[in-house]
Coordinates of C-alpha atoms in Angstrom, one line a residue:
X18 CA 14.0 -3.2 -14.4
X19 CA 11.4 -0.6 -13.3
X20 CA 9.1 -0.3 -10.8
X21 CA 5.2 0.1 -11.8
X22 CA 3.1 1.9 -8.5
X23 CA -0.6 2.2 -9.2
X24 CA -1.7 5.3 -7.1
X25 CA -4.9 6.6 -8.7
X26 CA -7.3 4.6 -6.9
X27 CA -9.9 6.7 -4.3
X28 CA -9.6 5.4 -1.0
X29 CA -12.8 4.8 -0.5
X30 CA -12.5 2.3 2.4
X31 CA -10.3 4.9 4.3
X32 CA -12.8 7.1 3.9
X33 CA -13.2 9.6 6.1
X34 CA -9.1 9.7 6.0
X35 CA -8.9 9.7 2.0
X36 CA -11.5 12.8 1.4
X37 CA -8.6 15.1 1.9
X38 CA -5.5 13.0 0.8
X39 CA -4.6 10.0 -1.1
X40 CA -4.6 7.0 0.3
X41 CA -0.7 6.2 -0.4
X42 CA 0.0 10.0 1.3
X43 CA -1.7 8.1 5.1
X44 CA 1.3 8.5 7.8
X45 CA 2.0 5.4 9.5
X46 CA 4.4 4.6 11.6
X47 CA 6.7 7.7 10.9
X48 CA 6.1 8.2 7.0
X49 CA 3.0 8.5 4.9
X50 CA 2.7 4.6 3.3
X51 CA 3.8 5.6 0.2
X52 CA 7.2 6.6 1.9
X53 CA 8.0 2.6 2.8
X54 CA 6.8 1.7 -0.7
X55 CA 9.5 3.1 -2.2
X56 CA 12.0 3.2 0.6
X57 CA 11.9 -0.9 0.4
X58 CA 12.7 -0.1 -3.3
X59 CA 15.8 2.1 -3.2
X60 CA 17.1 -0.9 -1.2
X61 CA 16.9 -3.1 -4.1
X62 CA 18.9 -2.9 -7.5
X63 CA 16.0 -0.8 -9.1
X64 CA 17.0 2.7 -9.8
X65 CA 13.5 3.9 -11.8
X66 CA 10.0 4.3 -10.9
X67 CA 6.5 5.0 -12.5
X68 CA 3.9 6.3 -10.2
X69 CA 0.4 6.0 -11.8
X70 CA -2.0 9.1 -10.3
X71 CA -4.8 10.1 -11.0
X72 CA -7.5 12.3 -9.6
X73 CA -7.9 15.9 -7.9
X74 CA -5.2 15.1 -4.8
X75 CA -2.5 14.0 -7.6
X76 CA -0.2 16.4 -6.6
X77 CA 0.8 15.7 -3.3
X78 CA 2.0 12.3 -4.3
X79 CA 4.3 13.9 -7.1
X80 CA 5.4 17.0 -4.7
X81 CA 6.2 13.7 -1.8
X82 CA 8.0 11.6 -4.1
X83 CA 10.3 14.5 -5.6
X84 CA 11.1 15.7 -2.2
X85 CA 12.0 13.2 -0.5
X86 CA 13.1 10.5 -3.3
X87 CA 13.7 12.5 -6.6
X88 CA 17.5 12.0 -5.8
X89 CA 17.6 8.6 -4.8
X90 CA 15.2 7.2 -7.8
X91 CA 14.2 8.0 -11.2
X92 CA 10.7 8.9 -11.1
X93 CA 8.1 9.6 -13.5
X94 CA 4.3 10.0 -13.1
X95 CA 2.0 8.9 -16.2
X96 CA -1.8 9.5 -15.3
X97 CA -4.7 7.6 -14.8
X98 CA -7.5 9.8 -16.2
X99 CA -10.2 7.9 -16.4
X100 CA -10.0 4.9 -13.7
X101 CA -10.9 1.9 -15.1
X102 CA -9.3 -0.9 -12.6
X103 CA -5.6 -1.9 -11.7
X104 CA -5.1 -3.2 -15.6
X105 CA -6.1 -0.4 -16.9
X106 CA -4.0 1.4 -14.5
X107 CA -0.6 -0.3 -15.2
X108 CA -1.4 -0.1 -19.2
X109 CA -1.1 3.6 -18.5
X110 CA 2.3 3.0 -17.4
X111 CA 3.3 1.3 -21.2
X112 CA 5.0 4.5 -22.2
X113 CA 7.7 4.9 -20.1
X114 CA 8.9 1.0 -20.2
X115 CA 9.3 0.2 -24.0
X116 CA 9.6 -3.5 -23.3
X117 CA 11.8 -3.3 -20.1
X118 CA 11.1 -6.3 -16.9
X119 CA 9.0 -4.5 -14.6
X120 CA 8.6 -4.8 -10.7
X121 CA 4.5 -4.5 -10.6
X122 CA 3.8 -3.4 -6.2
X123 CA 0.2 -2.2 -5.2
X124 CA 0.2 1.3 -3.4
X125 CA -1.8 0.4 -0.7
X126 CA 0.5 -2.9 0.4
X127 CA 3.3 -2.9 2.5
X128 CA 5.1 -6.6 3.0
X129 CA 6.6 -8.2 5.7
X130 CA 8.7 -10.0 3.1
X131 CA 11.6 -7.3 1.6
X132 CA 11.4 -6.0 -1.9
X133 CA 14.9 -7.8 -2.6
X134 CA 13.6 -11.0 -1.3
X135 CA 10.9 -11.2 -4.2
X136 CA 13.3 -10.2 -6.6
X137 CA 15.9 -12.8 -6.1
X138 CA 12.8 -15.5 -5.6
X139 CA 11.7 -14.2 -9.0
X140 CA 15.9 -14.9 -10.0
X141 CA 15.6 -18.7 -8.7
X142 CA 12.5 -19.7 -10.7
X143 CA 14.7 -19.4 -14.2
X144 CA 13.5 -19.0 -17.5
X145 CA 9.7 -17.6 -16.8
X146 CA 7.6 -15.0 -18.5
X147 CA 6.5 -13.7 -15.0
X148 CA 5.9 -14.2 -11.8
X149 CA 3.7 -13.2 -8.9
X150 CA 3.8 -13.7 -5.0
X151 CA 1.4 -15.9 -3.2
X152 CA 0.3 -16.8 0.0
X153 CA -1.3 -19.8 1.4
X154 CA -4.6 -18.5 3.2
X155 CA -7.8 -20.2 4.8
X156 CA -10.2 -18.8 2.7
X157 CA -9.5 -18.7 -0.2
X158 CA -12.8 -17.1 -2.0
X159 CA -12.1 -14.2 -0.5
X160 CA -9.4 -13.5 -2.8
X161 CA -7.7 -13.7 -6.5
X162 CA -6.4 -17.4 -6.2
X163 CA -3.9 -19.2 -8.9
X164 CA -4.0 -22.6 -9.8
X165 CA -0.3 -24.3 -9.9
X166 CA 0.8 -27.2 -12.2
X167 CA 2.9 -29.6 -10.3
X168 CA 6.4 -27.8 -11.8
X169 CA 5.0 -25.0 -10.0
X170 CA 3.8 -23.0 -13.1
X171 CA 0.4 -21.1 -12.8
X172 CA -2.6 -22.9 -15.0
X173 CA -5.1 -20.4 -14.1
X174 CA -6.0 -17.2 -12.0
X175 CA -9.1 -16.6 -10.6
X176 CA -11.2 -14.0 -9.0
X177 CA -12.7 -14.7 -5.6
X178 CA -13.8 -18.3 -7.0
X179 CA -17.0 -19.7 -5.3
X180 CA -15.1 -23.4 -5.8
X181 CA -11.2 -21.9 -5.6
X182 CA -8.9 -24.3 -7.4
X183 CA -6.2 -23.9 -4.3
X184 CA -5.8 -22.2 -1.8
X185 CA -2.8 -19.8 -2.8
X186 CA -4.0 -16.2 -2.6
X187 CA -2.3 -13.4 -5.0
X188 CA -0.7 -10.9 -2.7
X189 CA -0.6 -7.8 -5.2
X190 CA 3.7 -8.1 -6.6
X191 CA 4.4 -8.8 -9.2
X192 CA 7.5 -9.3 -11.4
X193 CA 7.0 -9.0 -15.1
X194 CA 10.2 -10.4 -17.8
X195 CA 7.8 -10.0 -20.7
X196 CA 6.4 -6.6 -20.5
X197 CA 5.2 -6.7 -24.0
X198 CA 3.3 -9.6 -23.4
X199 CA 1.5 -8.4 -20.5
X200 CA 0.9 -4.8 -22.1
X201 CA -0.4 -6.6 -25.1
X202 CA -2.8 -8.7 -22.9
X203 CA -3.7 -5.7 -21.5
X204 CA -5.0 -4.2 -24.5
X205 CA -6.4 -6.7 -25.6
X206 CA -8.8 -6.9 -22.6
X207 CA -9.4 -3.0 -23.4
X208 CA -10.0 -2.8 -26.7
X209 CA -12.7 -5.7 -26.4
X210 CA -13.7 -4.4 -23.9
X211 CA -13.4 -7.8 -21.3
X212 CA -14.0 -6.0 -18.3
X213 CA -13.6 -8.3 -15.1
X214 CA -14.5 -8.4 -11.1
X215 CA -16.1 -4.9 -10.6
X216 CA -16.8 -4.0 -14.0
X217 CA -12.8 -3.2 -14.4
X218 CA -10.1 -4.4 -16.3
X219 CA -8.4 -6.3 -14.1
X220 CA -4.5 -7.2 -14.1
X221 CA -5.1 -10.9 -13.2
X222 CA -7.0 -11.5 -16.4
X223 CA -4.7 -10.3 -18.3
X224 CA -1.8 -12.4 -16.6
X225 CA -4.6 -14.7 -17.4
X226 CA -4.6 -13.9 -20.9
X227 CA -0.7 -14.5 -21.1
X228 CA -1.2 -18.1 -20.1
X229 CA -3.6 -18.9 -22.4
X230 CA -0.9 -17.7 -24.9
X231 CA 1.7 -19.8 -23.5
X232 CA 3.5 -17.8 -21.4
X233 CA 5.2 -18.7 -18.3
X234 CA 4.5 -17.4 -15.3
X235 CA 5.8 -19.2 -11.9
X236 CA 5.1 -17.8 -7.9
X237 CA 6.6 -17.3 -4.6
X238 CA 6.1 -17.4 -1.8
X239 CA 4.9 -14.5 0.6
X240 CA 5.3 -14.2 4.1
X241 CA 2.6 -11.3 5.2
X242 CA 1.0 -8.2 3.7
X243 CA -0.8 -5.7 5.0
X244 CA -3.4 -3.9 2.8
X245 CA -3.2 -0.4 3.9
X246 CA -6.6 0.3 2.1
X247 CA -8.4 -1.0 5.4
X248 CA -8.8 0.8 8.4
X249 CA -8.1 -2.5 10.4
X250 CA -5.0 -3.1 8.5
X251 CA -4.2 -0.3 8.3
X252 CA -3.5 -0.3 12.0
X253 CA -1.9 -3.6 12.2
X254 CA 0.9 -2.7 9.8
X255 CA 1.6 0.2 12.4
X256 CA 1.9 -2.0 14.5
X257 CA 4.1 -4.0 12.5
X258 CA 6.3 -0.9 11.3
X259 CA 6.6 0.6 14.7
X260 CA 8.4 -2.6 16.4
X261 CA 11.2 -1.7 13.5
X262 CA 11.5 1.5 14.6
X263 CA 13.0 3.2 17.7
X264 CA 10.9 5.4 20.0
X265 CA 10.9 9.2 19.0
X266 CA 10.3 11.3 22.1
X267 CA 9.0 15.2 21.3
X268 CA 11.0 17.7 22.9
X269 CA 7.4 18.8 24.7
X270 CA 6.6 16.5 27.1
X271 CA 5.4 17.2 30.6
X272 CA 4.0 14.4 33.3
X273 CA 4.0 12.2 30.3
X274 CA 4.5 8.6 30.0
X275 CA 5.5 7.4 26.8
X276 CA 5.1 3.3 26.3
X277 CA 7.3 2.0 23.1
X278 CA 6.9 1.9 20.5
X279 CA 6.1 5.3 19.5
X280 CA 6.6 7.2 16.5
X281 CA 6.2 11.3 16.9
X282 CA 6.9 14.0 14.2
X283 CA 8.2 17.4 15.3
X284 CA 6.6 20.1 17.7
X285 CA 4.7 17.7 19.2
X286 CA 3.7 18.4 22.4
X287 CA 2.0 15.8 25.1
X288 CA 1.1 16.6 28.8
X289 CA -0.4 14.9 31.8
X290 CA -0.8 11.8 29.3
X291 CA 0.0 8.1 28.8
X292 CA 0.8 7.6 25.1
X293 CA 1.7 4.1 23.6
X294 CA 2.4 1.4 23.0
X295 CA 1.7 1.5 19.0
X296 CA 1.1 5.1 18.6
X297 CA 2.3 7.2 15.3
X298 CA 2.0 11.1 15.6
X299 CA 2.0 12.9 13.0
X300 CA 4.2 16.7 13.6
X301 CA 2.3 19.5 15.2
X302 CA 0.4 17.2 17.5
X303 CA -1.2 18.7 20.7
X304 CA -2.6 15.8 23.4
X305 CA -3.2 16.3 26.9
X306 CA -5.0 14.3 29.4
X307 CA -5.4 11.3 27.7
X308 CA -4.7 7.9 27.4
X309 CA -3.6 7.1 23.5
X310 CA -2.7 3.6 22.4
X311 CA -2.4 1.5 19.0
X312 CA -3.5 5.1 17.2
X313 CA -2.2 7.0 14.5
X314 CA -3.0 10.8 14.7
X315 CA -2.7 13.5 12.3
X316 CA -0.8 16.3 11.7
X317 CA -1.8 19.3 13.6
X318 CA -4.6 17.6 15.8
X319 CA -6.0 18.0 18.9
X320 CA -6.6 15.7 22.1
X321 CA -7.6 16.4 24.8
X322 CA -9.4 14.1 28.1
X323 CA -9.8 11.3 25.7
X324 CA -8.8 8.0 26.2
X325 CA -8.0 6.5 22.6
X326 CA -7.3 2.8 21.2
X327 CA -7.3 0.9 17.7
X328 CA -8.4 4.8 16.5
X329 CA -7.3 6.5 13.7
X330 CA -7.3 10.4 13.7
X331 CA -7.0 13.0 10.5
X332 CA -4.7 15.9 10.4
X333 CA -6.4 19.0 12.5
X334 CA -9.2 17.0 14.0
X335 CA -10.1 18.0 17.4
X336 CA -11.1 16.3 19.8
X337 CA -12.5 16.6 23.2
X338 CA -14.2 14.4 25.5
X339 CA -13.8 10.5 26.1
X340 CA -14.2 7.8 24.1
X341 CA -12.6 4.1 23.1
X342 CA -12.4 4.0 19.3
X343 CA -12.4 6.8 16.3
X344 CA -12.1 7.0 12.6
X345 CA -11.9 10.9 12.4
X346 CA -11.0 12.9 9.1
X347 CA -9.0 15.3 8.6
X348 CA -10.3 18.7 10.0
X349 CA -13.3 17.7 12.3
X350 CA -14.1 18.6 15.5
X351 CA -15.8 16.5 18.3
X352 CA -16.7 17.2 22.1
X353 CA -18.1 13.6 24.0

């Protein structure tokens, strides 16, 4: 089995973050998020990996994944050239699978729920086509929802219904048995053109498409996600993250309180300052009188007389000044 990653997508929700990097390549809690993505997989019995790119910032997702996980997984990088939505992404990834299971993850998701976990739910269902994780959720309009048979089997998948058939949400993994099938549903939606929600060829409607031809395709069950592609969330699953970690303490700290947990780099350097708890920085951090908390700063910024929460800070912003709550790309400077 191989893993499938779509990474070309722009960021444009973590935008002011994503103008300089991809979203994937955002440190949180000690690693950018593509780093958990596939350090949850090198846990599991999968050994290969397709990253989809695309775009002008490509390369710092290929340089990232060859450094630090070229010897630990196979990895190979087809590109997204034209983006077209996440079908259209994964069909790009048809090349390197010839007909192999695949392990479908989002590149903007982390889960509470382990890789492995999904895999051996995706073991118990038996003989199925595919299967996708799910998660019971209160509003179900707000997202791609799937309508299960009483066996459990998925009738139908739809887009952010305005009458949703259930209320189980698709939480973005997905395990495929019959690649062929889906990459032929795939091009079938492509080569007539069916674009979906957004104008894009979705991967939903062509799991869709597989029903309707008499595939199987069961679910399971998902504890939490966190989509990384939201500022908000974004935080949250630093949060998350950070209680698995143990404090890091910089070699550079004077009159400094550090409150766990709190993730820093190297040559970071803190004085006169209260950091934590739930605060990621990034190496090459300078902060000094301030007050930082449930924040994740960038490599190489600046802080100084700022008292900081729920913000999120780009690599060489400075910052001077006081204030409660930022969403500062990468390279700015601001005196309050």
């Amino acid at each position: 089995m191989k893993a499938v990653i779509p990474l070309a997508g722009q960021g444009t929700r973590l935008y002011p973050q994503t103008h300089t990097k991809p979203k994937a390549m955002v440190r949180i809690a000690g690693k950018p998020i593509l780093g958990h993505i596939l350090s949850g997989l090198v846990k599991t019995q999968i050994e290969e990996a397709v990253l989809i790119v695309g775009g002008p910032m490509q390369t710092q997702i290929r340089e990232y994944a060859k450094e630090e996980f070229g010897d630990k997984l196979d990895l190979t990088f087809p590109e997204q050239t034209d983006p077209q939505g996440l079908g259209h992404a994964i069909y790009q990834a048809k090349p390197e699978i010839d007909d192999e299971p695949i392990f479908i993850t989002l590149g903007d998701m982390l889960f509470e729920n382990g890789y492995d976990t999904f895999l051996k739910s995706h073991e118990s269902l038996g003989a199925v086509d595919a299967s996708l994780g799910v998660k019971q959720v209160d509003e179900p309009s707000h997202y791609g929802v799937v309508d299960i048979d009483a066996s459990g089997k998925v009738r139908e998948l739809v887009e952010k219904p305005s009458d949703p058939p259930s209320d189980q949400a698709i939480s973005g993994v997905y395990v495929i048995e019959d690649s062929a099938g889906l990459f032929s549903a795939l091009r079938y939606l492509i080569e007539n053109t069916l674009r979906g929600a957004g104008g894009e060829f979705q991967l939903p409607d062509a799991l869709q498409r597989m029903v309707e031809t008499n595939s199987v395709i069961g679910t399971f069950d998902v504890e939490d996600w966190y989509d990384c592609g939201r500022p908000e969330t974004l935080l949250e699953a630093n949060r998350v993250l950070l209680e698995e970690l143990e404090t890091t303490e910089g070699d550079q700290l004077e009159n400094t309180v550090i409150v766990p947990p709190v993730d820093m780099g190297t040559n970071v350097t803190v004085e006169r300052s209260v950091v934590g708890p739930y605060v990621s920085l990034d190496d090459n951090t300078e902060i000094s009188d301030s007050i930082v908390r449930s924040s994740i700063v960038g490599r190489g910024a600046s802080l100084t007389g700022v008292n900081l929460e729920n913000s999120i800070v780009g690599d060489a912003a400075k910052i001077r000044g006081d204030t409660q709550s930022l969403n500062v790309g990468d390279n700015s400077s601001l005196s309050l």
